[in-house]
Structure formats: structure tokens, C-alpha cells
XYZ file of C-alpha atoms in Angstrom:
362
model
C 45.475 -22.721 5.058
C 42.525 -25.409 4.532
C 39.679 -22.489 4.578
C 41.624 -20.292 2.312
C 41.500 -23.166 -0.156
C 37.797 -24.019 0.467
C 36.602 -20.399 -0.136
C 38.983 -20.436 -3.436
C 36.984 -23.163 -4.747
C 33.942 -21.749 -3.861
C 34.299 -18.390 -5.499
C 36.074 -20.614 -8.432
C 32.336 -22.391 -8.612
C 29.834 -19.460 -8.518
C 32.191 -17.835 -11.124
C 31.687 -20.653 -13.691
C 28.067 -20.609 -13.187
C 27.679 -17.302 -13.282
C 29.344 -17.351 -16.797
C 27.262 -20.314 -17.714
C 24.027 -18.661 -16.707
C 25.028 -15.247 -19.101
C 25.242 -17.121 -21.797
C 21.983 -18.958 -21.231
C 20.735 -15.086 -20.070
C 22.082 -13.721 -23.532
C 20.493 -16.302 -25.441
C 17.182 -15.775 -23.977
C 17.324 -11.866 -24.351
C 18.474 -11.999 -27.751
C 16.098 -10.513 -30.248
C 14.853 -13.339 -32.702
C 14.387 -12.579 -36.146
C 12.937 -15.228 -38.272
C 14.275 -15.929 -42.265
C 13.037 -13.043 -44.733
C 12.966 -11.987 -48.335
C 12.011 -15.345 -49.683
C 12.458 -15.157 -53.436
C 12.062 -17.721 -56.123
C 8.299 -18.854 -56.355
C 6.694 -15.563 -57.574
C 2.896 -15.292 -57.532
C 2.927 -17.958 -60.095
C 5.474 -20.620 -60.566
C 5.344 -22.596 -64.335
C 6.903 -26.407 -63.997
C 6.617 -29.166 -66.865
C 7.468 -32.309 -67.802
C 10.072 -30.786 -70.606
C 11.658 -28.688 -67.870
C 12.276 -31.414 -64.985
C 15.643 -31.100 -65.361
C 15.920 -27.614 -64.651
C 16.836 -25.576 -61.720
C 14.756 -23.693 -58.745
C 16.577 -21.650 -57.172
C 15.195 -19.880 -53.909
C 16.753 -17.054 -51.726
C 16.603 -15.907 -48.773
C 17.804 -13.655 -45.624
C 18.856 -16.300 -43.046
C 16.636 -16.153 -39.523
C 18.685 -15.071 -36.223
C 19.151 -15.922 -32.748
C 21.031 -13.013 -31.997
C 24.238 -14.757 -30.976
C 26.375 -17.311 -32.944
C 24.625 -20.847 -32.786
C 24.302 -23.705 -35.135
C 21.006 -23.246 -37.009
C 18.993 -25.120 -39.990
C 16.838 -23.862 -42.218
C 13.909 -25.883 -44.251
C 11.356 -25.535 -46.792
C 7.663 -25.744 -46.118
C 4.975 -25.857 -48.045
C 0.888 -26.121 -47.398
C -2.249 -25.951 -49.370
C -3.514 -23.124 -46.358
C -2.405 -20.135 -45.505
C -2.486 -21.301 -41.699
C -0.287 -24.139 -42.258
C -2.940 -26.735 -41.065
C -1.236 -29.239 -42.432
C 2.498 -28.060 -43.234
C 4.774 -30.586 -45.577
C 8.517 -30.335 -45.057
C 10.345 -30.151 -48.651
C 13.505 -32.532 -48.252
C 16.058 -30.350 -49.942
C 19.180 -28.596 -47.876
C 20.013 -24.879 -47.828
C 23.279 -23.746 -49.320
C 24.482 -19.849 -49.394
C 21.223 -18.847 -48.037
C 19.623 -20.344 -50.654
C 17.615 -23.207 -51.527
C 18.313 -25.173 -54.973
C 16.255 -27.883 -56.142
C 14.778 -29.644 -59.986
C 11.563 -28.938 -61.287
C 11.406 -32.883 -61.391
C 11.875 -33.268 -57.708
C 9.460 -30.240 -56.809
C 6.793 -31.958 -58.810
C 7.443 -35.416 -57.347
C 7.312 -33.406 -53.611
C 3.906 -31.872 -54.755
C 1.924 -35.464 -55.914
C 3.344 -37.446 -53.737
C 3.689 -35.421 -50.357
C 1.027 -32.540 -50.859
C -0.942 -35.185 -52.928
C -2.250 -32.583 -55.266
C -4.274 -33.869 -58.572
C -2.027 -32.947 -61.636
C -2.735 -30.746 -64.431
C -4.854 -28.698 -61.778
C -3.830 -25.601 -60.826
C -2.913 -24.974 -57.306
C -2.712 -22.587 -54.783
C 0.652 -23.108 -52.220
C 1.880 -21.159 -49.685
C 5.597 -21.682 -48.530
C 7.827 -20.332 -45.197
C 11.101 -21.109 -44.042
C 11.184 -22.913 -40.916
C 14.785 -22.512 -38.883
C 15.838 -24.835 -35.846
C 18.920 -24.812 -33.597
C 19.968 -26.538 -30.077
C 17.649 -28.501 -28.432
C 15.162 -25.910 -26.427
C 15.898 -22.874 -28.436
C 12.579 -22.205 -30.137
C 11.654 -22.538 -33.633
C 11.157 -19.629 -36.076
C 8.850 -19.499 -38.977
C 9.273 -17.050 -41.882
C 6.309 -15.058 -43.044
C 4.287 -16.644 -45.477
C 4.623 -16.177 -49.167
C 1.398 -17.153 -52.028
C 1.947 -18.455 -55.205
C 0.081 -20.772 -57.781
C 1.469 -23.844 -59.480
C 0.045 -26.564 -61.858
C 1.852 -30.526 -60.895
C 2.245 -32.545 -64.303
C 1.864 -36.206 -64.680
C 4.985 -37.758 -64.655
C 6.267 -41.407 -63.086
C 2.953 -41.823 -61.623
C 0.992 -44.442 -62.955
C 3.712 -45.856 -65.345
C 1.431 -48.300 -67.904
C 1.258 -51.742 -66.470
C 3.733 -51.336 -64.231
C 2.675 -51.728 -60.169
C 3.933 -52.785 -56.878
C 1.781 -53.823 -54.013
C 2.926 -52.627 -50.219
C 1.355 -52.591 -47.058
C 0.676 -54.861 -43.848
C -1.459 -57.146 -45.344
C 0.779 -58.012 -48.032
C 3.675 -58.760 -45.360
C 5.859 -56.279 -47.702
C 8.768 -56.152 -44.729
C 8.831 -59.823 -44.079
C 9.113 -60.206 -48.114
C 12.286 -60.356 -50.271
C 10.836 -59.447 -53.441
C 9.506 -55.997 -54.067
C 5.905 -57.472 -55.067
C 5.995 -56.541 -58.587
C 2.908 -57.164 -60.771
C 3.517 -59.620 -63.732
C 2.655 -58.247 -67.208
C 0.106 -60.618 -69.108
C 1.564 -61.511 -72.130
C -0.515 -60.076 -75.611
C -2.771 -58.378 -73.106
C -0.992 -54.975 -72.525
C -3.881 -53.633 -70.068
C -3.467 -56.392 -67.623
C -0.932 -57.797 -64.949
C -0.819 -60.356 -62.072
C 0.829 -61.413 -58.572
C 0.716 -64.223 -56.448
C 1.091 -62.776 -52.979
C 0.933 -64.010 -49.563
C -1.819 -62.140 -47.884
C -2.103 -61.898 -44.240
C -5.458 -62.092 -42.286
C -5.424 -58.587 -41.333
C -4.086 -55.403 -42.693
C -4.436 -53.590 -45.915
C -2.294 -52.646 -48.975
C -1.841 -50.061 -51.591
C -0.290 -49.913 -55.269
C 2.505 -48.058 -56.373
C 4.323 -47.261 -59.776
C 7.237 -47.271 -58.669
C 9.801 -49.596 -56.775
C 10.414 -46.566 -54.052
C 6.611 -45.812 -53.328
C 5.887 -43.615 -55.724
C 2.313 -43.189 -57.484
C 0.625 -44.429 -54.301
C -3.233 -45.514 -55.496
C -5.757 -47.384 -53.806
C -9.427 -48.126 -53.671
C -12.213 -45.610 -54.896
C -15.452 -46.999 -53.209
C -16.641 -50.448 -52.262
C -16.255 -53.601 -54.679
C -18.711 -54.388 -56.947
C -19.008 -58.203 -57.334
C -15.306 -58.167 -55.698
C -13.857 -55.762 -58.270
C -12.431 -52.737 -56.982
C -12.031 -49.284 -58.652
C -8.693 -48.017 -58.219
C -7.690 -44.643 -58.056
C -6.150 -41.957 -60.357
C -4.218 -38.869 -60.416
C -7.341 -36.975 -59.346
C -8.429 -39.240 -56.498
C -5.375 -41.679 -55.009
C -8.355 -43.550 -53.334
C -7.509 -45.684 -49.737
C -6.179 -49.074 -48.530
C -7.342 -52.007 -49.966
C -8.577 -54.567 -47.140
C -7.299 -58.222 -47.445
C -9.858 -60.799 -48.137
C -9.649 -61.803 -44.245
C -8.151 -65.173 -44.593
C -4.266 -65.988 -44.718
C -3.335 -67.517 -47.926
C -1.611 -67.139 -51.350
C -4.120 -64.697 -53.454
C -3.840 -63.504 -57.340
C -4.099 -59.544 -57.312
C -5.115 -59.015 -61.293
C -5.231 -55.466 -62.747
C -7.074 -54.430 -65.576
C -5.897 -50.789 -66.763
C -8.332 -50.579 -69.427
C -11.260 -50.626 -66.272
C -9.172 -49.646 -63.965
C -10.176 -52.080 -61.631
C -8.257 -54.447 -59.449
C -9.450 -58.238 -58.422
C -8.250 -60.590 -55.740
C -8.929 -64.523 -55.809
C -7.568 -67.208 -54.071
C -4.434 -68.520 -56.105
C -5.483 -70.995 -59.141
C -1.869 -72.459 -60.160
C -1.684 -75.295 -63.004
C 0.267 -77.887 -64.389
C -0.684 -78.429 -67.796
C 1.340 -79.485 -70.991
C 3.123 -83.110 -71.766
C 3.548 -84.271 -67.990
C -0.566 -84.019 -67.803
C -0.802 -84.821 -71.276
C -3.389 -82.110 -71.936
C -3.701 -78.056 -72.163
C -5.952 -75.495 -71.180
C -8.963 -75.523 -70.644
C -9.172 -79.251 -70.397
C -6.128 -79.452 -68.050
C -7.600 -76.769 -65.700
C -9.012 -79.411 -63.088
C -8.720 -79.811 -59.545
C -6.460 -82.775 -60.268
C -3.665 -80.556 -61.841
C -4.358 -77.459 -59.541
C -1.613 -76.589 -56.495
C -2.848 -76.899 -53.361
C -2.250 -74.546 -50.602
C 0.551 -75.524 -47.608
C -0.625 -72.754 -44.984
C 1.839 -73.714 -42.448
C 4.789 -73.305 -44.959
C 3.549 -70.576 -46.641
C 3.659 -72.830 -50.055
C 1.821 -74.024 -53.294
C 2.151 -77.853 -53.594
C 1.387 -80.508 -56.605
C 2.095 -84.125 -55.826
C 0.984 -86.764 -58.115
C 2.136 -89.046 -60.812
C 3.449 -87.316 -64.043
C 4.458 -88.408 -67.505
C 8.092 -87.196 -68.621
C 8.053 -84.229 -70.452
C 8.340 -80.639 -70.080
C 7.316 -78.710 -66.881
C 4.584 -76.237 -68.093
C 2.798 -73.997 -65.206
C 0.572 -71.243 -65.250
C -1.577 -68.842 -63.216
C -5.676 -68.501 -64.209
C -7.577 -65.280 -63.008
C -10.878 -63.748 -64.724
C -8.096 -60.785 -66.247
C -6.275 -63.779 -68.184
C -7.524 -65.040 -71.191
C -8.381 -68.600 -70.317
C -7.373 -70.533 -73.405
C -4.614 -68.385 -73.868
C -3.208 -69.572 -70.775
C 0.896 -69.130 -71.651
C 0.057 -65.272 -71.345
C 0.295 -65.919 -67.784
C 3.105 -68.705 -68.035
C 6.011 -69.508 -65.463
C 8.522 -72.088 -64.822
C 11.339 -72.927 -62.017
C 14.845 -73.000 -63.645
C 17.999 -73.227 -61.429
C 15.342 -72.803 -58.224
C 13.759 -69.556 -59.020
C 10.231 -68.943 -60.185
C 11.034 -67.045 -63.709
C 8.031 -65.600 -65.343
C 7.004 -65.325 -69.363
C 5.460 -61.862 -68.860
C 5.897 -60.519 -72.219
C 8.861 -62.094 -73.402
C 9.713 -64.802 -75.474
C 9.228 -68.656 -75.383
C 11.098 -69.421 -71.831
C 13.776 -72.281 -71.798
C 12.230 -75.743 -70.582
C 12.808 -78.141 -67.643
C 12.331 -81.614 -68.556
C 10.945 -83.861 -65.458
C 10.991 -87.540 -65.281
C 7.634 -89.284 -65.377
C 6.404 -90.642 -62.064
C 5.218 -89.675 -58.619
C 6.386 -85.788 -58.193
C 6.000 -83.374 -55.842
C 6.384 -79.732 -56.608
C 6.684 -76.821 -54.629
C 6.293 -73.117 -54.957
C 7.423 -70.745 -52.747
C 6.134 -66.968 -53.711
C 7.326 -65.637 -51.158
C 10.849 -66.081 -51.834
C 10.381 -66.652 -55.301
C 11.587 -70.212 -55.427
C 10.596 -73.725 -56.609
C 11.516 -77.311 -56.222
C 10.746 -80.825 -57.854
C 11.385 -83.450 -55.578
């Protein structure tokens, strides 16, 4: 009886393995067919900013693995027919078609493929199909067409953010947005902690769109910024960890980095710029705590603080004024006169933390 039970279990095991092997053999022996009949691009696809909300629909005949298994279709694009450096468009298929807006497609062209705007580009498109792990990825035949990307969110006037390992982007909880300079619409600035090594770039959108860097080497410390036709390369940090002021001048398309120079002025020191711009009124860097600190005997009155930079008018110091309100650093930027904070006279320590955008007076 034991022998019969043993023989039965062996036969059952063989049957199960055989079934599994048969299924794999069926998939492996099936005829694979990539997606076909891609329609929607034509030979020339016209896109423009006034049509950015309109929908582009690309239809296709789905790929087949010869068996009923889960499969995913994705659109890929390249600037060469051999797809040396393909980019996958983040849009999902539905009912054997892809549907996306003109604006989303233009963003993909300018941000992912980094195509220059207002220049006709030759593109190649294909559909990539994949399924279970171990199953071959399928690629459709290539369709070729031309299109001309347009300028949209890129390089929004006087709106820039910094990002990169050189400016500690991950460590900082603010978005590193440059401040506008009052009455000087072409200029903007930011004080940022830079690491000893690394690089950074600029973008004109909080979600890292409109990315530009430097073009060529600096001249007298000034970098030429990239533009719509040449995005440029990463900008290196100066090499010594500390606070720096980054200024951008859109009139000349330049960027200049210099050590942060922050001063107290007005009633507390009984002087105004430019005569108040002295070492005695300048905040000193506390590298260990990553703060800027000023300790001195002050007169009572309204607290007035400002930054200096070659791109900011020296006599019009209030163009780059800021203040501490409720423990936070608040910038005047291009707004009106700010609320005031009065401090009592005597020995005072003012501490500024531009990483967390906080300040305190002791």
C-alpha cells in the first residue's frame, strides 16, 4: 500500500511539472508580434502655445505574445532613427491609443529630449511593449515625423530656482527661489549655503523645468547662462563651504557668485548706505552652525537689513532689503514697504539661518 501511495505521488508531481513546462514552452514557442499601425503623428506635427490644451491622439494595433498575458505599451522617441538615446514619454495607453495634450508633449520635447525651441526637429517614434520578467521586450517599426517645439514655461522672466549637490538641495527645506530686486526687473538674487564640492543649475519652475547652466568659462567671475538653444553645463561651486550670494542679470544673461555680504543699516547704527556698509556692520559667518551672525551695541529703533551684490544698486539698498518677522526671514523683493520690527538699544546678537530661512535677535 505504501508503494502504491508513493507511485501515485510521483506521478502527480510529474504531471504538475509537465503542465508548467508545457505553459512555458507554449509562451516561448508562440509568435511574437510588436505593435503596428502607429497613426497620429503624420509626416509633420504642428504644435503651438495657443493650442497647448488641445489633445493629440496616437492609435496603434497592440503587440501580441501569442498568449493572454499582461503587457504594457509605452511611447518612445529619439532624434535618430536607430534610437541611440531613446526617451520614454510618461503617458499610459488606453483602448489601444495614447492621448496627451500639446503642452505635455512640448514639455517632453524641450525638457527630456532637450530640443531647441522655434527650430524644426526630425523625430522618430516607436512603441515599446514589455510583460512579465524574463519575457522579451518588443519594439514596433519606427515612424518618422517633424515638429517644432515652442517656448512656454522655459526661462520665465526673473523666476529662477537653484538645485544641485553643490547647493545642498536635498538638505534644504526651502525651494531655493531667487528673490526679485525691487525696481530692477532684470535682476534677482539669493543667499545660499554652498558645499565645498559639487555643482548646481538653475530652473524656472519649482518642478525643475526650464533647466539651464553655464556656457563656457567665467570671465572675471561672471558666467554666461544658457538659453533656449544651448542649455549649458553644470555650474561649479567656488570650492570653500559657506554662504554665497548668487546674482542673475537677465539683461546681460549673466550670473555672478560672491561671498554673502549682509549688513545692518538705519536707526540701529545711525547711518544709511553707502556709509553704513562697513565691516563693523557686516554679518560674520559661523561656519560650524551655518549661520550669519552680528554681535554689537545697537541703538534702539527699526531693524533694517540688506544684502549687497554687484548686480544690485549700492545706493538703493532697499531694493534688496529683508527683515526678521516672527522668527522668519521675509524679503521685500518687488513688494511694498514691509512691516517693521523695533529692537531695544544695547548689546545685541542677530543670527540669520538662510538654510531654514529663520532669524533671531538676542
